C-alpha cells in the first residue's frame, strides 16, 4: 500500500503534474474509498436490522430485566403496553430519521432510483402494489421509508406508508425504528385507519406477492405472484383508494437464492413457516463484507430502479362483489404488464422479456 502511494506521487510528478494536482487526485481516491465503505456499512446495518434486530432487542430486554438495571426495562415495557396500538393508527413517523445521511449512502451502494410517471392528487388516497418482493424488498424500503430518492419531492403532499408483517411491531425497539420510517403493519385495522381516518394524500405500499413471491425470486427472473392476490383490490374498493402499479427493475438481482422445487422437502418447510408464522425462510447469499468475490449477507451492488405507474381510478363500494373485485383486479394486472413492457428495455432487459404473472 505504501509502495503504491509513493509510486502514485512519483508518477504524477514525472508526467509534469504539479504537487497540488497530485494531492487533489489522491484526496479524490481516498474520498471515493471512504464513501464506498460508508455505503457498505449503511447496507449492512439494514440487513442486520431485517434479520436479527427484533430477536436481539427482545433478548437484551429480557436480560436487562434480570440485572440491577431492571427498572429501565420495566419502564420501557410499561410504555410498550401504553403504546401498543400506535402502529395500527398510522404509526409515528420521523422526518429526521427519514432524512438520515445513512440512507443516501444506502441508495448509492446499488444505486437505487425512483421514477415518477404520473402526478398523484393529494385529494385522493392510494394503494401502491409493489412488485417483485425480492429477498428483502430493498427498493421498497429505500424509496418509500426514507427520503433518499426524494419521494416527498416527486410526489408532494403524498404520505407513503410501507406495509410489512404485523409481527415486526410486537418486537421491542424494532417497532419504534420501523414506525419512524413510516412503516405500518400490513393488516386490515392499520390500512382501514390510514385510508379512512387519516385524511387524504395517503399512499400505502403493499408488497402484494409477499412471502410466497420471495421463494421464487432469483437473478434473471421477472415473475410476480398476483393471480389470486385480490385482497388489496377489495380494500381499495371499500375505501375508494386508487390503485397504483409499481415495478422495481433489479430487485431480484441483488441476491442469489436456492430455489426448492414444488413438492420437495425444502419447499414444504418454507410453506409451513409461511402459513404459521407469516414469512418463509429463504436460503440465499450475497457478497462478502470485504470482497465481492466471496459469499456473505451483503447484497450485490446491482442497480434497482423503481417505476411508479399511472393510478387506476377506483370507485368507493362498501361491500364490493366478487365480480367487481375480479374486474378491477384484471385492470390492475393489465396495467402492471403494460408498465413492465414500457420500461423494460430502458433498464437493461431485452424487448423479448415477458413478465410472468402467477
Short mmCIF file of the C-alpha atoms (twelve columns), coordinates in Angstrom:
data_MODEL
# 
_entry.id   MODEL 
# 
loop_
_atom_site.group_PDB 
_atom_site.id 
_atom_site.type_symbol 
_atom_site.label_atom_id 
_atom_site.label_alt_id 
_atom_site.label_comp_id 
_atom_site.label_asym_id 
_atom_site.label_seq_id 
_atom_site.Cartn_x 
_atom_site.Cartn_y 
_atom_site.Cartn_z 
_atom_site.pdbx_PDB_model_num 
ATOM 1   C CA . UNK A 1   0.000   0.000   0.000   1 
ATOM 2   C CA . UNK A 2   2.900   2.364   0.874   1 
ATOM 3   C CA . UNK A 3   4.676   1.433   -2.351  1 
ATOM 4   C CA . UNK A 4   1.554   2.203   -4.357  1 
ATOM 5   C CA . UNK A 5   1.250   5.569   -2.644  1 
ATOM 6   C CA . UNK A 6   4.896   6.504   -3.405  1 
ATOM 7   C CA . UNK A 7   4.606   5.267   -6.971  1 
ATOM 8   C CA . UNK A 8   1.463   7.344   -7.454  1 
ATOM 9   C CA . UNK A 9   3.242   10.538  -6.285  1 
ATOM 10  C CA . UNK A 10  6.337   9.967   -8.422  1 
ATOM 11  C CA . UNK A 11  4.245   9.092   -11.452 1 
ATOM 12  C CA . UNK A 12  2.238   12.271  -11.084 1 
ATOM 13  C CA . UNK A 13  5.360   14.427  -10.751 1 
ATOM 14  C CA . UNK A 14  7.140   12.597  -13.547 1 
ATOM 15  C CA . UNK A 15  4.405   13.322  -16.050 1 
ATOM 16  C CA . UNK A 16  4.641   17.041  -15.406 1 
ATOM 17  C CA . UNK A 17  1.758   17.347  -12.953 1 
ATOM 18  C CA . UNK A 18  2.352   19.662  -10.031 1 
ATOM 19  C CA . UNK A 19  2.227   18.535  -6.419  1 
ATOM 20  C CA . UNK A 20  -1.156  20.196  -5.829  1 
ATOM 21  C CA . UNK A 21  -2.723  18.254  -8.676  1 
ATOM 22  C CA . UNK A 22  -1.260  15.001  -7.338  1 
ATOM 23  C CA . UNK A 23  -2.631  15.677  -3.870  1 
ATOM 24  C CA . UNK A 24  -6.055  16.545  -5.275  1 
ATOM 25  C CA . UNK A 25  -6.133  13.263  -7.176  1 
ATOM 26  C CA . UNK A 26  -5.046  11.390  -4.065  1 
ATOM 27  C CA . UNK A 27  -7.737  13.113  -1.989  1 
ATOM 28  C CA . UNK A 28  -10.372 12.128  -4.560  1 
ATOM 29  C CA . UNK A 29  -9.241  8.489   -4.403  1 
ATOM 30  C CA . UNK A 30  -9.323  8.445   -0.608  1 
ATOM 31  C CA . UNK A 31  -12.740 10.149  -0.520  1 
ATOM 32  C CA . UNK A 32  -14.114 7.634   -3.002  1 
ATOM 33  C CA . UNK A 33  -12.841 4.742   -0.882  1 
ATOM 34  C CA . UNK A 34  -14.319 6.205   2.324   1 
ATOM 35  C CA . UNK A 35  -17.695 6.720   0.623   1 
ATOM 36  C CA . UNK A 36  -17.702 3.102   -0.567  1 
ATOM 37  C CA . UNK A 37  -17.037 1.899   2.969   1 
ATOM 38  C CA . UNK A 38  -19.858 4.081   4.307   1 
ATOM 39  C CA . UNK A 39  -22.172 2.626   1.668   1 
ATOM 40  C CA . UNK A 40  -21.285 -0.898  2.775   1 
ATOM 41  C CA . UNK A 41  -21.848 -0.013  6.455   1 
ATOM 42  C CA . UNK A 42  -25.224 1.582   5.699   1 
ATOM 43  C CA . UNK A 43  -26.462 -1.502  3.839   1 
ATOM 44  C CA . UNK A 44  -25.043 -3.895  6.429   1 
ATOM 45  C CA . UNK A 45  -26.892 -2.181  9.283   1 
ATOM 46  C CA . UNK A 46  -30.189 -2.544  7.401   1 
ATOM 47  C CA . UNK A 47  -29.568 -6.216  6.580   1 
ATOM 48  C CA . UNK A 48  -28.836 -6.923  10.247  1 
ATOM 49  C CA . UNK A 49  -31.925 -4.936  11.241  1 
ATOM 50  C CA . UNK A 50  -34.032 -7.001  8.845   1 
ATOM 51  C CA . UNK A 51  -32.630 -10.321 10.018  1 
ATOM 52  C CA . UNK A 52  -31.856 -10.086 13.730  1 
ATOM 53  C CA . UNK A 53  -32.764 -6.748  15.325  1 
ATOM 54  C CA . UNK A 54  -36.172 -7.845  16.607  1 
ATOM 55  C CA . UNK A 55  -34.902 -11.044 18.258  1 
ATOM 56  C CA . UNK A 56  -31.746 -9.354  19.550  1 
ATOM 57  C CA . UNK A 57  -33.662 -6.487  21.187  1 
ATOM 58  C CA . UNK A 58  -36.107 -8.928  22.796  1 
ATOM 59  C CA . UNK A 59  -33.271 -10.978 24.296  1 
ATOM 60  C CA . UNK A 60  -31.433 -7.866  25.520  1 
ATOM 61  C CA . UNK A 61  -34.602 -6.562  27.166  1 
ATOM 62  C CA . UNK A 62  -35.122 -9.900  28.932  1 
ATOM 63  C CA . UNK A 63  -31.502 -9.866  30.100  1 
ATOM 64  C CA . UNK A 64  -31.786 -6.315  31.476  1 
ATOM 65  C CA . UNK A 65  -34.828 -7.398  33.473  1 
ATOM 66  C CA . UNK A 66  -32.545 -9.819  35.311  1 
ATOM 67  C CA . UNK A 67  -29.921 -7.195  36.184  1 
ATOM 68  C CA . UNK A 68  -29.718 -4.205  38.518  1 
ATOM 69  C CA . UNK A 69  -30.968 -2.056  35.644  1 
ATOM 70  C CA . UNK A 70  -34.305 -3.870  35.560  1 
ATOM 71  C CA . UNK A 71  -36.195 -0.617  36.154  1 
ATOM 72  C CA . UNK A 72  -35.170 0.668   32.713  1 
ATOM 73  C CA . UNK A 73  -36.582 -2.427  31.018  1 
ATOM 74  C CA . UNK A 74  -39.715 -2.269  33.186  1 
ATOM 75  C CA . UNK A 75  -40.333 1.350   32.193  1 
ATOM 76  C CA . UNK A 76  -39.960 0.502   28.518  1 
ATOM 77  C CA . UNK A 77  -42.350 -2.450  28.852  1 
ATOM 78  C CA . UNK A 78  -44.890 -0.180  30.556  1 
ATOM 79  C CA . UNK A 79  -44.518 2.262   27.671  1 
ATOM 80  C CA . UNK A 80  -44.904 -0.629  25.227  1 
ATOM 81  C CA . UNK A 81  -48.255 -1.598  26.737  1 
ATOM 82  C CA . UNK A 82  -49.438 2.022   26.644  1 
ATOM 83  C CA . UNK A 83  -48.248 2.484   23.046  1 
ATOM 84  C CA . UNK A 84  -49.310 -0.940  21.742  1 
ATOM 85  C CA . UNK A 85  -51.950 0.268   19.260  1 
ATOM 86  C CA . UNK A 86  -49.942 3.133   17.765  1 
ATOM 87  C CA . UNK A 87  -48.766 1.073   14.743  1 
ATOM 88  C CA . UNK A 88  -52.424 0.423   13.867  1 
ATOM 89  C CA . UNK A 89  -53.146 4.162   13.879  1 
ATOM 90  C CA . UNK A 90  -50.682 5.411   11.340  1 
ATOM 91  C CA . UNK A 91  -47.573 4.918   13.438  1 
ATOM 92  C CA . UNK A 92  -45.165 7.641   14.475  1 
ATOM 93  C CA . UNK A 93  -43.018 8.734   11.539  1 
ATOM 94  C CA . UNK A 94  -39.981 10.948  11.958  1 
ATOM 95  C CA . UNK A 95  -38.821 13.201  9.125   1 
ATOM 96  C CA . UNK A 96  -35.481 13.438  10.891  1 
ATOM 97  C CA . UNK A 97  -34.966 9.655   10.686  1 
ATOM 98  C CA . UNK A 98  -36.256 9.508   7.101   1 
ATOM 99  C CA . UNK A 99  -33.661 12.118  6.124   1 
ATOM 100 C CA . UNK A 100 -30.633 10.480  7.785   1 
ATOM 101 C CA . UNK A 101 -27.494 10.708  5.643   1 
ATOM 102 C CA . UNK A 102 -27.026 6.948   6.036   1 
ATOM 103 C CA . UNK A 103 -29.945 6.355   3.680   1 
ATOM 104 C CA . UNK A 104 -28.206 8.313   0.903   1 
ATOM 105 C CA . UNK A 105 -25.207 6.005   1.249   1 
ATOM 106 C CA . UNK A 106 -27.657 3.075   1.206   1 
ATOM 107 C CA . UNK A 107 -29.131 4.429   -2.046  1 
ATOM 108 C CA . UNK A 108 -25.762 4.934   -3.715  1 
ATOM 109 C CA . UNK A 109 -24.484 1.432   -2.892  1 
ATOM 110 C CA . UNK A 110 -26.698 -0.200  -5.558  1 
ATOM 111 C CA . UNK A 111 -27.709 2.526   -6.718  1 
ATOM 112 C CA . UNK A 112 -31.488 2.823   -6.214  1 
ATOM 113 C CA . UNK A 113 -33.665 5.186   -8.269  1 
ATOM 114 C CA . UNK A 114 -37.324 6.201   -8.085  1 
ATOM 115 C CA . UNK A 115 -39.025 7.000   -11.398 1 
ATOM 116 C CA . UNK A 116 -42.251 9.011   -11.449 1 
ATOM 117 C CA . UNK A 117 -44.507 8.604   -14.483 1 
ATOM 118 C CA . UNK A 118 -47.665 10.475  -13.391 1 
ATOM 119 C CA . UNK A 119 -48.748 13.043  -10.837 1 
ATOM 120 C CA . UNK A 120 -50.794 11.959  -7.813  1 
ATOM 121 C CA . UNK A 121 -53.640 14.096  -6.486  1 
ATOM 122 C CA . UNK A 122 -53.440 14.986  -2.804  1 
ATOM 123 C CA . UNK A 123 -57.246 14.792  -2.642  1 
ATOM 124 C CA . UNK A 124 -57.123 11.029  -3.168  1 
ATOM 125 C CA . UNK A 125 -55.767 8.060   -1.218  1 
ATOM 126 C CA . UNK A 126 -53.747 5.323   -2.885  1 
ATOM 127 C CA . UNK A 127 -52.687 1.701   -2.595  1 
ATOM 128 C CA . UNK A 128 -49.387 1.037   -4.357  1 
ATOM 129 C CA . UNK A 129 -48.866 -2.572  -5.418  1 
ATOM 130 C CA . UNK A 130 -45.119 -3.157  -5.215  1 
ATOM 131 C CA . UNK A 131 -43.555 -5.909  -7.362  1 
ATOM 132 C CA . UNK A 132 -41.487 -8.032  -7.047  1 
ATOM 133 C CA . UNK A 133 -40.808 -8.807  -3.386  1 
ATOM 134 C CA . UNK A 134 -37.190 -9.883  -3.785  1 
ATOM 135 C CA . UNK A 135 -35.471 -11.220 -0.668  1 
ATOM 136 C CA . UNK A 136 -35.729 -8.075  1.474   1 
ATOM 137 C CA . UNK A 137 -37.691 -5.528  -0.554  1 
ATOM 138 C CA . UNK A 138 -34.682 -3.194  -0.617  1 
ATOM 139 C CA . UNK A 139 -36.143 -0.910  -3.271  1 
ATOM 140 C CA . UNK A 140 -39.442 -0.601  -1.404  1 
ATOM 141 C CA . UNK A 141 -37.677 0.349   1.809   1 
ATOM 142 C CA . UNK A 142 -35.271 2.885   0.315   1 
ATOM 143 C CA . UNK A 143 -37.836 4.597   -1.898  1 
ATOM 144 C CA . UNK A 144 -40.798 4.796   0.456   1 
ATOM 145 C CA . UNK A 145 -39.435 4.590   4.033   1 
ATOM 146 C CA . UNK A 146 -36.658 7.118   3.543   1 
ATOM 147 C CA . UNK A 147 -36.228 10.344  1.619   1 
ATOM 148 C CA . UNK A 148 -33.048 9.159   -0.112  1 
ATOM 149 C CA . UNK A 149 -34.648 9.085   -3.563  1 
ATOM 150 C CA . UNK A 150 -36.821 12.151  -2.991  1 
ATOM 151 C CA . UNK A 151 -40.270 10.593  -2.762  1 
ATOM 152 C CA . UNK A 152 -41.721 13.667  -0.994  1 
ATOM 153 C CA . UNK A 153 -40.332 15.966  -3.675  1 
ATOM 154 C CA . UNK A 154 -41.526 13.798  -6.549  1 
ATOM 155 C CA . UNK A 155 -44.977 13.309  -5.030  1 
ATOM 156 C CA . UNK A 156 -45.587 16.469  -2.980  1 
ATOM 157 C CA . UNK A 157 -48.368 16.178  -0.413  1 
ATOM 158 C CA . UNK A 158 -48.382 12.365  -0.514  1 
ATOM 159 C CA . UNK A 159 -47.542 10.446  2.688   1 
ATOM 160 C CA . UNK A 160 -46.151 6.972   1.900   1 
ATOM 161 C CA . UNK A 161 -46.687 4.079   4.339   1 
ATOM 162 C CA . UNK A 162 -44.777 0.905   3.590   1 
ATOM 163 C CA . UNK A 163 -46.770 -2.061  4.938   1 
ATOM 164 C CA . UNK A 164 -44.909 -5.033  6.410   1 
ATOM 165 C CA . UNK A 165 -45.567 -8.045  8.660   1 
ATOM 166 C CA . UNK A 166 -47.588 -7.164  11.758  1 
ATOM 167 C CA . UNK A 167 -45.348 -9.451  13.843  1 
ATOM 168 C CA . UNK A 168 -42.483 -6.973  13.485  1 
ATOM 169 C CA . UNK A 169 -44.429 -4.479  15.585  1 
ATOM 170 C CA . UNK A 170 -44.525 -6.863  18.539  1 
ATOM 171 C CA . UNK A 171 -40.730 -6.684  18.796  1 
ATOM 172 C CA . UNK A 172 -39.375 -4.092  21.261  1 
ATOM 173 C CA . UNK A 173 -37.254 -1.267  19.818  1 
ATOM 174 C CA . UNK A 174 -37.643 -2.667  16.290  1 
ATOM 175 C CA . UNK A 175 -41.264 -1.480  16.209  1 
ATOM 176 C CA . UNK A 176 -40.219 2.073   17.058  1 
ATOM 177 C CA . UNK A 177 -37.425 2.018   14.489  1 
ATOM 178 C CA . UNK A 178 -39.833 0.852   11.775  1 
ATOM 179 C CA . UNK A 179 -42.512 3.374   12.669  1 
ATOM 180 C CA . UNK A 180 -40.009 6.225   12.492  1 
ATOM 181 C CA . UNK A 181 -39.641 5.496   8.766   1 
ATOM 182 C CA . UNK A 182 -43.388 5.484   8.140   1 
ATOM 183 C CA . UNK A 183 -43.707 1.693   8.096   1 
ATOM 184 C CA . UNK A 184 -47.022 0.186   9.236   1 
ATOM 185 C CA . UNK A 185 -48.477 -3.312  9.762   1 
ATOM 186 C CA . UNK A 186 -49.977 -4.931  6.698   1 
ATOM 187 C CA . UNK A 187 -53.278 -5.783  8.381   1 
ATOM 188 C CA . UNK A 188 -56.841 -4.614  7.913   1 
ATOM 189 C CA . UNK A 189 -57.011 -2.451  11.067  1 
ATOM 190 C CA . UNK A 190 -53.967 -0.428  10.102  1 
ATOM 191 C CA . UNK A 191 -54.929 0.007   6.451   1 
ATOM 192 C CA . UNK A 192 -58.546 0.883   7.321   1 
ATOM 193 C CA . UNK A 193 -57.359 3.574   9.727   1 
ATOM 194 C CA . UNK A 194 -54.955 5.201   7.271   1 
ATOM 195 C CA . UNK A 195 -57.435 5.180   4.394   1 
ATOM 196 C CA . UNK A 196 -60.499 6.299   6.355   1 
ATOM 197 C CA . UNK A 197 -59.383 8.306   9.411   1 
ATOM 198 C CA . UNK A 198 -56.156 9.948   8.313   1 
ATOM 199 C CA . UNK A 199 -57.426 12.380  5.707   1 
ATOM 200 C CA . UNK A 200 -56.343 12.261  2.064   1 
ATOM 201 C CA . UNK A 201 -52.951 12.130  0.368   1 
ATOM 202 C CA . UNK A 202 -52.022 8.774   1.910   1 
ATOM 203 C CA . UNK A 203 -50.294 6.033   -0.095  1 
ATOM 204 C CA . UNK A 204 -49.997 2.538   1.365   1 
ATOM 205 C CA . UNK A 205 -47.314 0.457   -0.320  1 
ATOM 206 C CA . UNK A 206 -48.181 -3.247  -0.224  1 
ATOM 207 C CA . UNK A 207 -45.704 -5.850  -1.478  1 
ATOM 208 C CA . UNK A 208 -48.513 -7.902  -2.984  1 
ATOM 209 C CA . UNK A 209 -46.602 -11.123 -3.662  1 
ATOM 210 C CA . UNK A 210 -45.425 -11.363 -0.059  1 
ATOM 211 C CA . UNK A 211 -43.540 -14.369 1.278   1 
ATOM 212 C CA . UNK A 212 -44.794 -16.678 -1.482  1 
ATOM 213 C CA . UNK A 213 -43.199 -14.469 -4.124  1 
ATOM 214 C CA . UNK A 214 -39.908 -14.248 -2.251  1 
ATOM 215 C CA . UNK A 215 -39.476 -18.030 -2.607  1 
ATOM 216 C CA . UNK A 216 -39.140 -17.719 -6.371  1 
ATOM 217 C CA . UNK A 217 -37.010 -14.597 -6.715  1 
ATOM 218 C CA . UNK A 218 -33.703 -15.184 -8.437  1 
ATOM 219 C CA . UNK A 219 -31.472 -13.158 -10.776 1 
ATOM 220 C CA . UNK A 220 -32.688 -13.037 -14.350 1 
ATOM 221 C CA . UNK A 221 -36.275 -13.915 -13.437 1 
ATOM 222 C CA . UNK A 222 -39.154 -11.453 -13.682 1 
ATOM 223 C CA . UNK A 223 -42.224 -13.075 -12.164 1 
ATOM 224 C CA . UNK A 224 -44.886 -11.899 -9.743  1 
ATOM 225 C CA . UNK A 225 -47.380 -13.721 -7.526  1 
ATOM 226 C CA . UNK A 226 -50.611 -11.902 -8.332  1 
ATOM 227 C CA . UNK A 227 -53.305 -14.024 -9.992  1 
ATOM 228 C CA . UNK A 228 -55.004 -14.967 -6.722  1 
ATOM 229 C CA . UNK A 229 -53.915 -11.923 -4.683  1 
ATOM 230 C CA . UNK A 230 -57.091 -9.816  -4.666  1 
ATOM 231 C CA . UNK A 231 -57.396 -8.626  -1.079  1 
ATOM 232 C CA . UNK A 232 -55.649 -5.323  -1.838  1 
ATOM 233 C CA . UNK A 233 -58.170 -4.655  -4.633  1 
ATOM 234 C CA . UNK A 234 -61.080 -5.266  -2.261  1 
ATOM 235 C CA . UNK A 235 -59.552 -2.848  0.251   1 
ATOM 236 C CA . UNK A 236 -59.152 -0.241  -2.479  1 
ATOM 237 C CA . UNK A 237 -62.820 -0.607  -3.443  1 
ATOM 238 C CA . UNK A 238 -64.050 -0.386  0.155   1 
ATOM 239 C CA . UNK A 239 -62.191 2.897   0.643   1 
ATOM 240 C CA . UNK A 240 -62.273 4.306   -2.878  1 
ATOM 241 C CA . UNK A 241 -58.461 4.363   -2.931  1 
ATOM 242 C CA . UNK A 242 -56.829 4.445   -6.357  1 
ATOM 243 C CA . UNK A 243 -54.556 1.553   -7.285  1 
ATOM 244 C CA . UNK A 244 -51.033 2.273   -8.498  1 
ATOM 245 C CA . UNK A 245 -48.868 -0.473  -10.073 1 
ATOM 246 C CA . UNK A 246 -45.177 -0.277  -9.142  1 
ATOM 247 C CA . UNK A 247 -42.404 -2.403  -10.636 1 
ATOM 248 C CA . UNK A 248 -38.855 -2.487  -9.324  1 
ATOM 249 C CA . UNK A 249 -36.381 -3.491  -12.031 1 
ATOM 250 C CA . UNK A 250 -33.347 -5.161  -10.464 1 
ATOM 251 C CA . UNK A 251 -34.956 -6.154  -7.156  1 
ATOM 252 C CA . UNK A 252 -34.363 -9.838  -7.921  1 
ATOM 253 C CA . UNK A 253 -30.748 -9.312  -8.971  1 
ATOM 254 C CA . UNK A 254 -29.128 -8.430  -5.630  1 
ATOM 255 C CA . UNK A 255 -29.168 -11.898 -4.011  1 
ATOM 256 C CA . UNK A 256 -28.635 -15.468 -5.153  1 
ATOM 257 C CA . UNK A 257 -31.183 -17.928 -3.741  1 
ATOM 258 C CA . UNK A 258 -31.510 -21.696 -3.566  1 
ATOM 259 C CA . UNK A 259 -34.879 -22.417 -5.205  1 
ATOM 260 C CA . UNK A 260 -36.651 -25.534 -3.942  1 
ATOM 261 C CA . UNK A 261 -38.925 -27.241 -6.445  1 
ATOM 262 C CA . UNK A 262 -42.618 -27.717 -5.700  1 
ATOM 263 C CA . UNK A 263 -43.093 -30.960 -3.780  1 
ATOM 264 C CA . UNK A 264 -39.580 -31.011 -2.327  1 
ATOM 265 C CA . UNK A 265 -38.944 -31.151 1.425   1 
ATOM 266 C CA . UNK A 266 -37.367 -27.712 1.326   1 
ATOM 267 C CA . UNK A 267 -40.460 -26.102 -0.218  1 
ATOM 268 C CA . UNK A 268 -42.660 -27.976 2.282   1 
ATOM 269 C CA . UNK A 269 -40.727 -26.448 5.204   1 
ATOM 270 C CA . UNK A 270 -40.899 -22.975 3.648   1 
ATOM 271 C CA . UNK A 271 -44.654 -23.197 3.143   1 
ATOM 272 C CA . UNK A 272 -45.205 -24.382 6.714   1 
ATOM 273 C CA . UNK A 273 -43.292 -21.361 8.028   1 
ATOM 274 C CA . UNK A 274 -45.233 -19.094 5.693   1 
ATOM 275 C CA . UNK A 275 -48.589 -20.485 6.837   1 
ATOM 276 C CA . UNK A 276 -47.987 -20.423 10.591  1 
ATOM 277 C CA . UNK A 277 -45.519 -17.561 11.096  1 
ATOM 278 C CA . UNK A 278 -46.143 -15.277 8.126   1 
ATOM 279 C CA . UNK A 279 -42.753 -15.399 6.439   1 
ATOM 280 C CA . UNK A 280 -40.855 -18.025 4.512   1 
ATOM 281 C CA . UNK A 281 -37.200 -18.758 5.358   1 
ATOM 282 C CA . UNK A 282 -35.030 -18.443 2.269   1 
ATOM 283 C CA . UNK A 283 -31.555 -19.849 1.722   1 
ATOM 284 C CA . UNK A 284 -29.701 -17.053 -0.018  1 
ATOM 285 C CA . UNK A 285 -26.380 -15.301 -0.223  1 
ATOM 286 C CA . UNK A 286 -24.873 -12.087 -1.483  1 
ATOM 287 C CA . UNK A 287 -21.299 -10.862 -1.412  1 
ATOM 288 C CA . UNK A 288 -18.838 -10.820 1.459   1 
ATOM 289 C CA . UNK A 289 -18.102 -7.824  3.636   1 
ATOM 290 C CA . UNK A 290 -14.532 -7.356  2.364   1 
ATOM 291 C CA . UNK A 291 -14.739 -8.827  -1.121  1 
ATOM 292 C CA . UNK A 292 -17.363 -9.160  -3.826  1 
ATOM 293 C CA . UNK A 293 -15.775 -12.497 -4.771  1 
ATOM 294 C CA . UNK A 294 -16.805 -14.189 -1.508  1 
ATOM 295 C CA . UNK A 295 -20.207 -15.133 -0.139  1 
ATOM 296 C CA . UNK A 296 -21.885 -13.136 2.603   1 
ATOM 297 C CA . UNK A 297 -25.012 -11.272 3.669   1 
ATOM 298 C CA . UNK A 298 -24.359 -8.053  1.774   1 
ATOM 299 C CA . UNK A 299 -26.452 -7.738  -1.389  1 
ATOM 300 C CA . UNK A 300 -24.640 -7.389  -4.672  1 
ATOM 301 C CA . UNK A 301 -24.359 -3.788  -5.850  1 
ATOM 302 C CA . UNK A 302 -26.770 -4.072  -8.766  1 
ATOM 303 C CA . UNK A 303 -28.947 -1.106  -9.812  1 
ATOM 304 C CA . UNK A 304 -32.576 -1.101  -8.647  1 
ATOM 305 C CA . UNK A 305 -34.984 1.193   -10.491 1 
ATOM 306 C CA . UNK A 306 -38.493 1.523   -9.077  1 
ATOM 307 C CA . UNK A 307 -41.089 2.795   -11.554 1 
ATOM 308 C CA . UNK A 308 -44.364 4.172   -10.177 1 
ATOM 309 C CA . UNK A 309 -47.076 3.747   -12.788 1 
ATOM 310 C CA . UNK A 310 -50.303 5.529   -13.636 1 
ATOM 311 C CA . UNK A 311 -53.027 5.483   -10.943 1 
ATOM 312 C CA . UNK A 312 -56.160 3.482   -11.674 1 
ATOM 313 C CA . UNK A 313 -59.285 5.313   -10.521 1 
ATOM 314 C CA . UNK A 314 -61.288 3.116   -8.155  1 
ATOM 315 C CA . UNK A 315 -64.884 3.823   -7.042  1 
ATOM 316 C CA . UNK A 316 -65.919 3.548   -3.405  1 
ATOM 317 C CA . UNK A 317 -68.063 0.442   -2.860  1 
ATOM 318 C CA . UNK A 318 -68.728 -0.500  0.762   1 
ATOM 319 C CA . UNK A 319 -69.400 -4.152  0.010   1 
ATOM 320 C CA . UNK A 320 -67.886 -4.985  -3.379  1 
ATOM 321 C CA . UNK A 321 -68.998 -8.198  -5.034  1 
ATOM 322 C CA . UNK A 322 -66.531 -10.805 -6.221  1 
ATOM 323 C CA . UNK A 323 -67.336 -9.832  -9.797  1 
ATOM 324 C CA . UNK A 324 -66.385 -6.206  -9.086  1 
ATOM 325 C CA . UNK A 325 -63.172 -7.261  -7.345  1 
ATOM 326 C CA . UNK A 326 -62.261 -9.520  -10.276 1 
ATOM 327 C CA . UNK A 327 -62.946 -6.732  -12.775 1 
ATOM 328 C CA . UNK A 328 -60.652 -4.176  -11.158 1 
ATOM 329 C CA . UNK A 329 -58.067 -6.836  -10.415 1 
ATOM 330 C CA . UNK A 330 -57.866 -7.668  -14.128 1 
ATOM 331 C CA . UNK A 331 -57.437 -3.966  -14.932 1 
ATOM 332 C CA . UNK A 332 -54.606 -3.788  -12.404 1 
ATOM 333 C CA . UNK A 333 -52.846 -6.870  -13.819 1 
ATOM 334 C CA . UNK A 334 -53.032 -5.435  -17.344 1 
ATOM 335 C CA . UNK A 335 -51.672 -2.080  -16.115 1 
ATOM 336 C CA . UNK A 336 -48.728 -3.766  -14.387 1 
ATOM 337 C CA . UNK A 337 -47.830 -5.759  -17.516 1 
ATOM 338 C CA . UNK A 338 -48.030 -2.609  -19.655 1 
ATOM 339 C CA . UNK A 339 -45.804 -0.753  -17.176 1 
ATOM 340 C CA . UNK A 340 -43.248 -3.560  -17.305 1 
ATOM 341 C CA . UNK A 341 -43.300 -3.728  -21.106 1 
ATOM 342 C CA . UNK A 342 -42.959 0.040   -21.486 1 
ATOM 343 C CA . UNK A 343 -39.847 0.377   -19.326 1 
ATOM 344 C CA . UNK A 344 -38.087 -2.998  -19.530 1 
ATOM 345 C CA . UNK A 345 -35.726 -2.062  -22.362 1 
ATOM 346 C CA . UNK A 346 -34.787 1.210   -20.644 1 
ATOM 347 C CA . UNK A 347 -33.485 -0.684  -17.629 1 
ATOM 348 C CA . UNK A 348 -31.433 -3.429  -19.213 1 
ATOM 349 C CA . UNK A 349 -33.973 -6.066  -20.232 1 
ATOM 350 C CA . UNK A 350 -34.439 -7.311  -23.809 1 
ATOM 351 C CA . UNK A 351 -37.621 -6.471  -25.709 1 
ATOM 352 C CA . UNK A 352 -38.450 -10.175 -25.738 1 
ATOM 353 C CA . UNK A 353 -38.596 -10.369 -21.913 1 
ATOM 354 C CA . UNK A 354 -42.078 -11.259 -20.628 1 
ATOM 355 C CA . UNK A 355 -43.410 -10.613 -17.125 1 
ATOM 356 C CA . UNK A 356 -44.607 -13.912 -15.675 1 
ATOM 357 C CA . UNK A 357 -47.795 -13.479 -13.645 1 
ATOM 358 C CA . UNK A 358 -48.544 -16.421 -11.334 1 
# 
